[in-house]
């Protein structure tokens, strides 16, 4: 039986059908001049000075991160404690009535399935509708995972007490995964349920938990001989796509956490299969748009990004020549660039007749291309002296701002269905802040606009990044934000009686923050990707003394 305390978390009377007209009521964030307001001035405190001779205000209080915000959740049914189940494995019809369950199944098919092809959805939907309840522990785990996956795609303004529903479904799902013995005797079906669970965790801002649990999915897949025994036979197509979904979550969570991916490009020897087209087949040249096209595009972006990162790592170890390494990088980038061009054709070339999912896919493809180009010139690895991206007429700051701005397209009403699936562009934010620090003053209007975008992104990402405000990833970004904010504040017009104070502040900044082009991006990335404790001896900034 469900305890009284658990029942109090969920008000039965507040649940209703999902509002179909809610997409038109997407809330917009207010703006302010230069993006500066109370929320921008107060940021997370840092614990190690990057520039010890410049005083940074250390009285900030904003900036709780992903696991500190949103609804709280406690359960004894965690999959890590399979021996501790409370027996809550039956969906309460007063909380999840049949009408809501039907809607959640539909929502999963429309919003979750096109982005992550974990299931052969038409067949699974038919099985879930035709199978009696409690047919098997594995099937019930999958059923609840689908309901949980459908629920995380719903916006708070679409369903009353959405957070309570999410907490309840997660509790039941974890109990059912435990009942299905996910850690001891897993099956292909329970692996599917577990991967849906991991993807849905991230949509509830449990990024750090997803990052920690993802290796379990890789281990379970390995125990099921995925990808070791995968073939190009039709019977293996969905297993191939499930493996690609795990690979996507691996790359996504590693970016969230600023860590190295667990899987490598060579772990994906077989191309993903287009199970959404008229003919079930391994992917070839894109000739039409299907329900699988969005997933195929993200899989291709994943493979290219892994190749860029891994080829750089190999070049650093083997001492590859600069021009050879850069030529290989460009070939990989241009391959994805051509893929995006093909996507444009398959999506109708951006015409007004394109359906929302086609337009969304094209927007994600362009966003991925912008991100890949930025990381081409500012790679996430610490580079040695012989490997440096050439610096042609390429505006790093504008490129970083473009990435940050492109990530906001999902707020458009027509894309609301898929806005749950996001990437935290912390690296673009870090690059933008570093470039702003070394931009000559006074800032021009387009630089102030870049600062506005960076400031809004900082406020947003502080709530999403899979790190604490004292963690390896967010601390250096917070320090960069403090430096950039100082420079921007010093340029805002003040009343005449404050001119003397401004002059004193400007003199301090000119003396101590000059030559900001000495920002050590390599050192910053090295510390962000460090596996353990941030070394006190490392400084991101170098000065001529």
Coordinates of C-alpha atoms in Angstrom, one line a residue:
X1 CA 0.0 0.0 0.0
X2 CA 1.1 3.5 -0.6
X3 CA 2.0 5.4 2.6
X4 CA 0.0 8.4 3.7
X5 CA 3.1 10.7 3.3
X6 CA 3.5 9.6 -0.3
X7 CA -0.1 10.1 -1.1
X8 CA 0.0 13.6 0.3
X9 CA 2.6 14.5 -2.4
X10 CA 0.0 13.9 -5.1
X11 CA -3.3 15.5 -5.0
X12 CA -5.7 13.2 -6.8
X13 CA -8.1 16.0 -7.7
X14 CA -5.6 18.1 -9.5
X15 CA -5.0 15.7 -12.3
X16 CA -6.8 16.3 -15.6
X17 CA -6.3 15.8 -19.3
X18 CA -3.4 17.4 -21.0
X19 CA -4.4 20.8 -22.3
X20 CA -4.1 20.8 -26.1
X21 CA -4.0 24.6 -26.3
X22 CA -1.2 25.1 -23.8
X23 CA 1.6 25.4 -26.3
X24 CA 0.4 28.9 -27.2
X25 CA 1.0 30.0 -23.6
X26 CA 4.7 29.4 -23.4
X27 CA 6.2 31.9 -20.8
X28 CA 8.8 34.3 -22.0
X29 CA 11.8 35.5 -20.1
X30 CA 11.9 39.2 -19.4
X31 CA 14.9 41.2 -20.6
X32 CA 16.8 44.1 -19.2
X33 CA 19.5 46.4 -20.5
X34 CA 22.7 44.5 -21.1
X35 CA 21.1 41.5 -19.4
X36 CA 22.0 43.0 -16.0
X37 CA 19.6 42.8 -13.1
X38 CA 19.5 41.3 -9.6
X39 CA 19.7 37.8 -11.0
X40 CA 22.8 38.6 -13.0
X41 CA 24.6 40.5 -10.3
X42 CA 24.3 37.6 -7.8
X43 CA 26.1 34.5 -9.0
X44 CA 27.6 31.4 -7.3
X45 CA 30.6 32.0 -5.2
X46 CA 34.0 30.7 -6.2
X47 CA 36.5 29.2 -3.8
X48 CA 39.7 29.9 -5.6
X49 CA 40.7 33.3 -7.0
X50 CA 41.8 33.3 -10.6
X51 CA 43.1 36.8 -10.4
X52 CA 44.1 37.4 -6.8
X53 CA 44.8 41.1 -7.3
X54 CA 41.3 41.9 -8.5
X55 CA 38.5 41.9 -6.0
X56 CA 35.5 40.0 -7.1
X57 CA 32.3 40.3 -5.1
X58 CA 31.9 37.1 -3.1
X59 CA 28.5 37.7 -1.6
X60 CA 26.5 36.0 -4.3
X61 CA 23.8 33.6 -3.5
X62 CA 22.2 32.6 -6.8
X63 CA 23.3 29.7 -8.8
X64 CA 21.9 26.5 -7.2
X65 CA 22.4 23.9 -9.9
X66 CA 20.4 21.1 -11.3
X67 CA 20.1 18.9 -8.2
X68 CA 19.3 21.8 -5.9
X69 CA 16.2 23.1 -7.7
X70 CA 12.8 21.8 -8.7
X71 CA 10.9 19.2 -6.9
X72 CA 12.5 17.0 -4.3
X73 CA 12.3 13.3 -4.5
X74 CA 13.0 10.5 -2.0
X75 CA 12.4 6.8 -2.4
X76 CA 13.5 3.5 -1.1
X77 CA 13.0 1.9 -4.4
X78 CA 16.2 3.0 -6.2
X79 CA 17.5 0.5 -8.7
X80 CA 20.7 0.6 -6.7
X81 CA 18.9 -1.1 -3.8
X82 CA 17.0 -3.9 -5.5
X83 CA 16.5 -5.7 -2.2
X84 CA 14.5 -2.8 -0.7
X85 CA 11.2 -2.6 -2.4
X86 CA 8.1 -1.2 -0.7
X87 CA 5.7 -3.0 -2.9
X88 CA 4.5 0.1 -4.7
X89 CA 4.4 -1.5 -8.1
X90 CA 0.8 -1.0 -9.0
X91 CA -0.4 2.2 -10.6
X92 CA -3.0 3.9 -8.6
X93 CA -6.0 4.5 -11.0
X94 CA -6.9 7.6 -9.0
X95 CA -3.5 9.1 -9.8
X96 CA -3.1 7.6 -13.3
X97 CA -6.6 7.0 -14.6
X98 CA -7.0 5.1 -17.9
X99 CA -7.7 8.3 -19.8
X100 CA -4.4 9.9 -18.6
X101 CA -2.5 6.7 -19.3
X102 CA -3.8 6.7 -22.9
X103 CA -2.7 10.3 -23.3
X104 CA 0.7 9.6 -21.9
X105 CA 1.1 6.7 -24.4
X106 CA 0.2 9.1 -27.2
X107 CA 2.5 11.8 -25.9
X108 CA 5.4 9.4 -25.8
X109 CA 4.9 8.5 -29.4
X110 CA 4.6 12.1 -30.5
X111 CA 7.3 13.8 -28.4
X112 CA 9.8 11.2 -27.0
X113 CA 10.0 8.5 -29.7
X114 CA 11.0 10.8 -32.6
X115 CA 14.1 12.0 -30.7
X116 CA 15.3 8.7 -29.2
X117 CA 14.4 5.5 -31.1
X118 CA 14.7 3.2 -28.2
X119 CA 11.6 1.2 -29.1
X120 CA 9.9 -0.1 -32.3
X121 CA 7.0 2.1 -31.2
X122 CA 4.1 0.9 -33.3
X123 CA 4.7 -2.7 -32.3
X124 CA 5.4 -1.8 -28.6
X125 CA 2.3 0.4 -28.5
X126 CA 0.2 -2.5 -29.8
X127 CA 1.7 -4.8 -27.3
X128 CA 1.1 -2.5 -24.4
X129 CA -2.6 -2.0 -25.4
X130 CA -3.3 -5.7 -26.0
X131 CA -1.4 -7.2 -23.1
X132 CA -3.1 -7.6 -19.8
X133 CA -1.6 -5.8 -16.8
X134 CA 1.0 -7.7 -14.8
X135 CA 1.7 -10.0 -17.7
X136 CA 5.4 -9.9 -16.6
X137 CA 7.7 -7.8 -14.5
X138 CA 9.7 -6.8 -17.6
X139 CA 6.6 -5.6 -19.5
X140 CA 5.3 -3.6 -16.6
X141 CA 8.7 -2.0 -16.2
X142 CA 8.5 -1.0 -19.9
X143 CA 4.9 0.2 -19.6
X144 CA 5.8 2.5 -16.7
X145 CA 8.9 3.7 -18.4
X146 CA 6.9 4.8 -21.4
X147 CA 4.4 6.6 -19.1
X148 CA 7.3 8.3 -17.3
X149 CA 8.9 9.2 -20.7
X150 CA 5.6 10.6 -21.9
X151 CA 5.1 12.6 -18.7
X152 CA 8.5 14.3 -18.8
X153 CA 7.7 15.8 -22.2
X154 CA 4.7 17.6 -20.8
X155 CA 5.2 21.3 -19.9
X156 CA 4.0 22.4 -16.4
X157 CA 1.3 24.6 -18.0
X158 CA -0.1 21.6 -19.8
X159 CA -1.0 19.5 -16.8
X160 CA -1.8 20.4 -13.3
X161 CA 0.5 19.0 -10.7
X162 CA 2.9 17.6 -13.3
X163 CA 5.8 17.4 -10.8
X164 CA 3.7 15.3 -8.5
X165 CA 2.9 12.9 -11.3
X166 CA 6.5 12.7 -12.3
X167 CA 7.6 11.9 -8.8
X168 CA 4.9 9.2 -8.5
X169 CA 5.7 7.6 -11.9
X170 CA 9.4 7.6 -11.1
X171 CA 8.8 5.9 -7.8
X172 CA 6.7 3.2 -9.4
X173 CA 9.1 2.7 -12.3
X174 CA 12.1 2.3 -10.0
X175 CA 10.2 -0.3 -8.0
X176 CA 9.2 -2.2 -11.1
X177 CA 12.8 -2.1 -12.4
X178 CA 13.9 -3.6 -9.1
X179 CA 11.1 -6.2 -9.4
X180 CA 12.4 -7.1 -12.9
X181 CA 15.9 -7.6 -11.4
X182 CA 17.5 -5.0 -13.6
X183 CA 20.9 -5.4 -12.0
X184 CA 21.1 -9.2 -11.6
X185 CA 19.1 -10.8 -14.5
X186 CA 18.5 -8.1 -17.0
X187 CA 16.6 -8.7 -20.3
X188 CA 16.5 -6.7 -23.5
X189 CA 13.1 -5.3 -22.5
X190 CA 14.3 -4.2 -19.1
X191 CA 17.3 -2.5 -20.7
X192 CA 14.9 -0.6 -23.0
X193 CA 12.9 0.5 -19.9
X194 CA 16.1 1.5 -18.1
X195 CA 17.4 3.6 -21.0
X196 CA 14.0 5.4 -21.2
X197 CA 14.3 6.0 -17.5
X198 CA 17.8 7.5 -17.9
X199 CA 16.7 9.8 -20.7
X200 CA 13.7 10.9 -18.7
X201 CA 15.8 11.6 -15.6
X202 CA 17.7 14.3 -17.5
X203 CA 14.4 16.0 -18.4
X204 CA 13.6 16.2 -14.7
X205 CA 16.9 18.0 -14.2
X206 CA 18.5 14.9 -12.5
X207 CA 21.5 15.3 -14.8
X208 CA 24.0 14.2 -12.2
X209 CA 22.0 11.1 -11.4
X210 CA 21.8 10.2 -15.1
X211 CA 25.6 10.7 -15.5
X212 CA 26.2 8.3 -12.6
X213 CA 23.7 5.6 -13.7
X214 CA 24.6 5.6 -17.4
X215 CA 27.5 3.1 -17.0
X216 CA 25.0 0.6 -15.7
X217 CA 23.2 0.7 -19.0
X218 CA 26.5 0.1 -20.9
X219 CA 27.3 -2.8 -18.7
X220 CA 23.8 -4.3 -19.1
X221 CA 24.0 -3.9 -22.9
X222 CA 27.4 -5.7 -22.8
X223 CA 25.9 -8.5 -20.8
X224 CA 23.3 -8.9 -23.6
X225 CA 26.1 -8.9 -26.2
X226 CA 25.3 -5.4 -27.5
X227 CA 27.1 -4.3 -29.6
X228 CA 29.5 -7.3 -29.7
X229 CA 27.1 -9.6 -31.6
X230 CA 25.1 -7.1 -33.5
X231 CA 24.7 -7.7 -37.2
X232 CA 23.2 -6.0 -40.2
X233 CA 20.2 -8.4 -40.3
X234 CA 16.8 -6.9 -39.9
X235 CA 16.3 -8.7 -36.6
X236 CA 19.0 -6.6 -35.0
X237 CA 17.9 -3.2 -36.3
X238 CA 16.2 -2.1 -33.1
X239 CA 19.1 -3.4 -30.9
X240 CA 21.4 -1.2 -33.1
X241 CA 19.2 1.8 -32.5
X242 CA 19.0 1.1 -28.8
X243 CA 22.8 1.1 -28.7
X244 CA 22.9 4.4 -30.5
X245 CA 20.5 5.9 -28.0
X246 CA 22.8 4.8 -25.2
X247 CA 25.7 6.4 -27.1
X248 CA 23.7 9.6 -27.4
X249 CA 23.1 9.7 -23.7
X250 CA 26.7 8.9 -23.0
X251 CA 27.9 11.9 -25.1
X252 CA 25.2 14.1 -23.8
X253 CA 25.9 13.4 -20.1
X254 CA 29.6 13.7 -20.6
X255 CA 29.1 17.2 -22.0
X256 CA 26.8 18.0 -19.1
X257 CA 29.4 17.0 -16.6
X258 CA 32.5 18.2 -18.4
X259 CA 33.9 14.6 -18.5
X260 CA 35.2 12.2 -21.1
X261 CA 32.6 9.9 -22.8
X262 CA 32.7 6.3 -21.9
X263 CA 32.2 5.0 -25.4
X264 CA 34.3 5.5 -28.5
X265 CA 33.5 5.9 -32.1
X266 CA 34.7 2.4 -32.8
X267 CA 32.0 1.0 -30.5
X268 CA 29.4 1.9 -33.2
X269 CA 30.5 -0.3 -36.1
X270 CA 27.1 -0.8 -37.6
X271 CA 25.0 2.2 -38.9
X272 CA 21.7 3.0 -37.3
X273 CA 18.6 1.6 -39.0
X274 CA 15.7 3.7 -40.4
X275 CA 12.8 1.9 -38.8
X276 CA 10.5 4.9 -39.5
X277 CA 10.7 4.8 -43.3
X278 CA 8.5 2.9 -45.8
X279 CA 11.1 0.1 -45.9
X280 CA 13.0 -1.2 -42.9
X281 CA 16.7 -0.8 -43.8
X282 CA 20.1 0.3 -42.7
X283 CA 20.6 4.0 -43.3
X284 CA 21.9 5.2 -46.7
X285 CA 21.6 8.6 -48.4
X286 CA 18.6 10.5 -47.1
X287 CA 15.9 10.6 -49.7
X288 CA 12.8 11.2 -47.6
X289 CA 11.7 12.3 -44.2
X290 CA 10.5 9.7 -41.7
X291 CA 9.8 9.5 -38.0
X292 CA 13.4 8.3 -37.7
X293 CA 15.1 11.2 -39.5
X294 CA 15.6 13.3 -36.4
X295 CA 17.2 10.5 -34.5
X296 CA 19.4 9.6 -37.5
X297 CA 20.6 13.2 -37.7
X298 CA 21.5 13.3 -34.0
X299 CA 23.3 9.9 -34.3
X300 CA 25.3 11.2 -37.2
X301 CA 26.2 14.4 -35.2
X302 CA 27.3 12.2 -32.3
X303 CA 29.6 10.1 -34.5
X304 CA 31.2 13.1 -36.1
X305 CA 31.7 14.9 -32.7
X306 CA 33.3 11.7 -31.3
X307 CA 35.6 11.5 -34.3
X308 CA 36.7 15.1 -33.9
X309 CA 37.5 14.6 -30.2
X310 CA 39.2 11.2 -30.7
X311 CA 41.3 12.2 -33.7
X312 CA 42.6 15.1 -31.7
X313 CA 43.5 12.8 -28.8
X314 CA 45.3 10.4 -31.1
X315 CA 47.2 13.3 -32.8
X316 CA 48.4 14.5 -29.4
X317 CA 49.7 11.0 -28.5
X318 CA 51.3 10.2 -31.9
X319 CA 52.7 13.6 -32.5
X320 CA 50.8 14.0 -35.8
X321 CA 51.7 17.0 -37.9
X322 CA 49.6 20.1 -37.6
X323 CA 48.4 20.2 -41.2
X324 CA 47.5 16.4 -41.2
X325 CA 45.5 16.8 -38.0
X326 CA 43.7 19.9 -39.2
X327 CA 42.9 18.3 -42.6
X328 CA 41.3 15.3 -40.9
X329 CA 39.3 17.6 -38.7
X330 CA 38.0 19.5 -41.7
X331 CA 37.0 16.3 -43.5
X332 CA 34.9 15.2 -40.5
X333 CA 33.3 18.5 -40.2
X334 CA 32.5 18.8 -43.9
X335 CA 31.0 15.3 -43.9
X336 CA 28.5 16.4 -41.3
X337 CA 28.0 19.7 -43.2
X338 CA 27.0 17.7 -46.3
X339 CA 24.7 15.5 -44.1
X340 CA 22.9 18.7 -42.9
X341 CA 22.5 19.8 -46.6
X342 CA 20.9 16.4 -47.3
X343 CA 18.7 16.8 -44.2
X344 CA 17.5 20.1 -45.6
X345 CA 16.3 18.4 -48.8
X346 CA 14.6 15.6 -46.9
X347 CA 12.9 18.2 -44.7
X348 CA 11.5 20.1 -47.7
X349 CA 14.2 22.7 -47.9
X350 CA 12.7 24.9 -45.2
X351 CA 9.5 25.6 -47.2
X352 CA 6.3 26.7 -45.6
X353 CA 4.8 23.2 -46.3
X354 CA 7.2 21.6 -43.9
X355 CA 5.5 20.0 -40.8
X356 CA 6.7 21.1 -37.4
X357 CA 8.9 18.0 -36.8
X358 CA 10.7 18.6 -40.1
X359 CA 11.3 22.3 -39.2
X360 CA 12.5 21.2 -35.7
X361 CA 14.9 18.6 -37.2
X362 CA 16.3 21.2 -39.6
X363 CA 16.8 23.7 -36.7
X364 CA 18.5 21.0 -34.6
X365 CA 20.8 20.1 -37.5
X366 CA 21.8 23.7 -38.0
X367 CA 22.4 24.1 -34.2
X368 CA 24.6 21.0 -34.2
X369 CA 26.6 22.3 -37.2
X370 CA 27.2 25.7 -35.4
X371 CA 28.3 23.8 -32.3
X372 CA 30.6 21.6 -34.2
X373 CA 32.2 24.5 -36.0
X374 CA 32.8 26.3 -32.7
X375 CA 34.4 23.3 -31.1
X376 CA 36.6 22.9 -34.3
X377 CA 38.3 26.1 -33.4
X378 CA 38.0 25.8 -29.6
X379 CA 38.3 22.0 -29.0
X380 CA 37.5 20.6 -25.6
X381 CA 40.9 18.9 -25.2
X382 CA 44.0 20.6 -23.9
X383 CA 46.2 21.0 -27.0
X384 CA 49.9 20.8 -27.2
X385 CA 52.1 23.4 -28.9
X386 CA 52.2 21.6 -32.3
X387 CA 48.4 21.4 -32.6
X388 CA 46.6 24.7 -32.9
X389 CA 43.6 25.4 -35.0
X390 CA 44.4 28.1 -37.6
X391 CA 42.9 31.5 -37.0
X392 CA 41.4 32.7 -40.3
X393 CA 38.8 35.4 -40.5
X394 CA 36.7 33.5 -38.0
X395 CA 34.9 35.4 -35.3
X396 CA 35.1 33.2 -32.2
X397 CA 32.8 35.4 -30.1
X398 CA 30.1 35.7 -32.6
X399 CA 30.3 32.0 -33.3
X400 CA 29.8 31.2 -29.5
X401 CA 26.9 33.7 -29.3
X402 CA 25.3 32.0 -32.4
X403 CA 25.5 28.7 -30.6
X404 CA 23.9 30.1 -27.5
X405 CA 21.1 31.8 -29.5
X406 CA 20.4 28.8 -31.6
X407 CA 19.8 26.8 -28.5
X408 CA 16.8 29.0 -27.7
X409 CA 14.8 28.1 -30.7
X410 CA 13.0 25.3 -28.8
X411 CA 11.0 27.9 -26.9
X412 CA 8.9 28.6 -30.0
X413 CA 5.3 27.3 -29.6
X414 CA 5.5 24.9 -32.6
X415 CA 8.6 23.2 -31.1
X416 CA 7.2 22.9 -27.5
X417 CA 6.6 19.2 -27.9
X418 CA 10.3 18.5 -28.2
X419 CA 11.8 21.2 -25.9
X420 CA 12.4 18.6 -23.2
X421 CA 15.4 17.3 -25.0
X422 CA 18.2 19.8 -24.6
X423 CA 22.0 20.1 -24.5
X424 CA 23.6 22.5 -22.0
X425 CA 25.9 24.7 -24.0
X426 CA 28.2 25.6 -21.1
X427 CA 31.3 25.4 -23.4
X428 CA 29.8 28.0 -25.7
X429 CA 29.1 30.2 -22.7
X430 CA 32.7 29.8 -21.4
X431 CA 34.1 30.7 -24.8
X432 CA 31.9 33.7 -25.1
X433 CA 32.8 35.0 -21.6
X434 CA 36.5 34.5 -22.4
X435 CA 36.3 36.4 -25.6
X436 CA 34.3 39.2 -24.0
X437 CA 37.0 39.5 -21.3
X438 CA 39.6 40.2 -24.0
X439 CA 37.5 42.4 -26.2
X440 CA 38.9 46.0 -26.3
X441 CA 36.8 48.6 -24.4
X442 CA 34.6 50.5 -24.7
X443 CA 32.3 47.8 -26.0
X444 CA 30.3 48.4 -29.1
X445 CA 26.6 47.7 -29.4
X446 CA 27.1 44.2 -30.9
X447 CA 29.5 43.3 -28.0
X448 CA 26.9 44.5 -25.5
X449 CA 24.4 42.3 -27.3
X450 CA 26.8 39.4 -27.0
X451 CA 27.1 40.1 -23.3
X452 CA 23.3 40.1 -23.0
X453 CA 23.1 36.6 -24.6
X454 CA 25.9 35.3 -22.4
X455 CA 24.3 36.7 -19.2
X456 CA 21.0 35.1 -19.9
X457 CA 22.6 31.8 -20.8
X458 CA 24.6 31.9 -17.6
X459 CA 21.4 32.3 -15.5
X460 CA 19.7 29.5 -17.3
X461 CA 22.6 27.0 -17.3
X462 CA 23.3 27.6 -13.6
X463 CA 20.0 25.7 -13.1
X464 CA 20.7 22.9 -15.6
X465 CA 24.4 22.0 -15.6
X466 CA 25.1 18.6 -13.9
X467 CA 27.5 20.1 -11.3
X468 CA 27.4 21.9 -8.0
X469 CA 28.4 25.5 -7.6
X470 CA 31.6 24.2 -6.0
X471 CA 32.2 21.6 -8.7
X472 CA 34.9 21.3 -11.3
X473 CA 32.7 22.5 -14.2
X474 CA 30.8 25.4 -12.9
X475 CA 33.4 27.1 -10.6
X476 CA 35.7 28.3 -13.4
X477 CA 32.7 29.4 -15.5
X478 CA 31.4 31.3 -12.5
X479 CA 34.9 33.0 -12.2
X480 CA 34.8 34.0 -15.8
X481 CA 31.3 35.4 -15.3
X482 CA 32.5 37.5 -12.4
X483 CA 35.3 39.0 -14.5
X484 CA 33.1 39.7 -17.5
X485 CA 30.4 41.2 -15.3
X486 CA 33.0 43.6 -13.8
X487 CA 34.0 44.8 -17.2
X488 CA 30.4 45.3 -18.3
X489 CA 29.4 47.1 -15.2
X490 CA 32.3 49.5 -15.5
X491 CA 30.9 50.6 -18.9
X492 CA 27.3 51.3 -17.9
X493 CA 26.6 55.1 -17.7
X494 CA 26.3 56.3 -14.1
X495 CA 25.0 59.6 -12.5
X496 CA 27.6 62.4 -12.4
X497 CA 28.1 62.1 -8.6
X498 CA 29.4 58.5 -9.2
X499 CA 31.9 59.4 -11.8
X500 CA 34.8 59.5 -9.4
X501 CA 34.0 55.9 -8.2
X502 CA 33.7 54.7 -11.8
X503 CA 37.1 56.3 -12.6
X504 CA 38.7 54.5 -9.7
X505 CA 37.1 51.2 -10.7
X506 CA 38.2 51.7 -14.4
X507 CA 41.8 52.3 -13.3
X508 CA 41.8 49.1 -11.4
X509 CA 40.4 47.2 -14.3
X510 CA 42.8 48.7 -16.7
X511 CA 45.8 47.9 -14.5
X512 CA 44.8 44.3 -13.7
X513 CA 42.5 43.0 -16.5
X514 CA 44.5 44.2 -19.5
X515 CA 45.8 41.8 -22.1
X516 CA 42.9 39.4 -21.6
X517 CA 43.9 37.5 -24.7
X518 CA 46.2 35.6 -22.4
X519 CA 43.3 33.6 -21.1
X520 CA 44.4 30.0 -21.2
X521 CA 41.6 28.1 -22.8
X522 CA 43.7 24.9 -22.8
X523 CA 44.2 25.1 -19.1
X524 CA 40.6 25.9 -18.5
X525 CA 39.5 22.8 -20.4
X526 CA 42.1 20.7 -18.8
X527 CA 40.7 21.5 -15.4
X528 CA 37.1 21.1 -16.5
X529 CA 37.9 17.6 -17.8
X530 CA 40.0 16.7 -14.8
X531 CA 38.8 13.5 -13.1
X532 CA 39.3 14.5 -9.5
X533 CA 40.2 17.6 -7.5
X534 CA 40.8 21.0 -9.0
X535 CA 44.5 21.8 -8.4
X536 CA 45.2 25.0 -6.5
X537 CA 48.5 25.5 -8.4
X538 CA 46.8 26.0 -11.7
X539 CA 45.8 29.5 -12.8
X540 CA 43.7 30.2 -15.8
X541 CA 45.3 33.6 -16.4
X542 CA 49.0 34.4 -17.1
X543 CA 50.6 37.8 -16.6
X544 CA 53.8 39.2 -17.7
X545 CA 55.8 40.0 -14.5

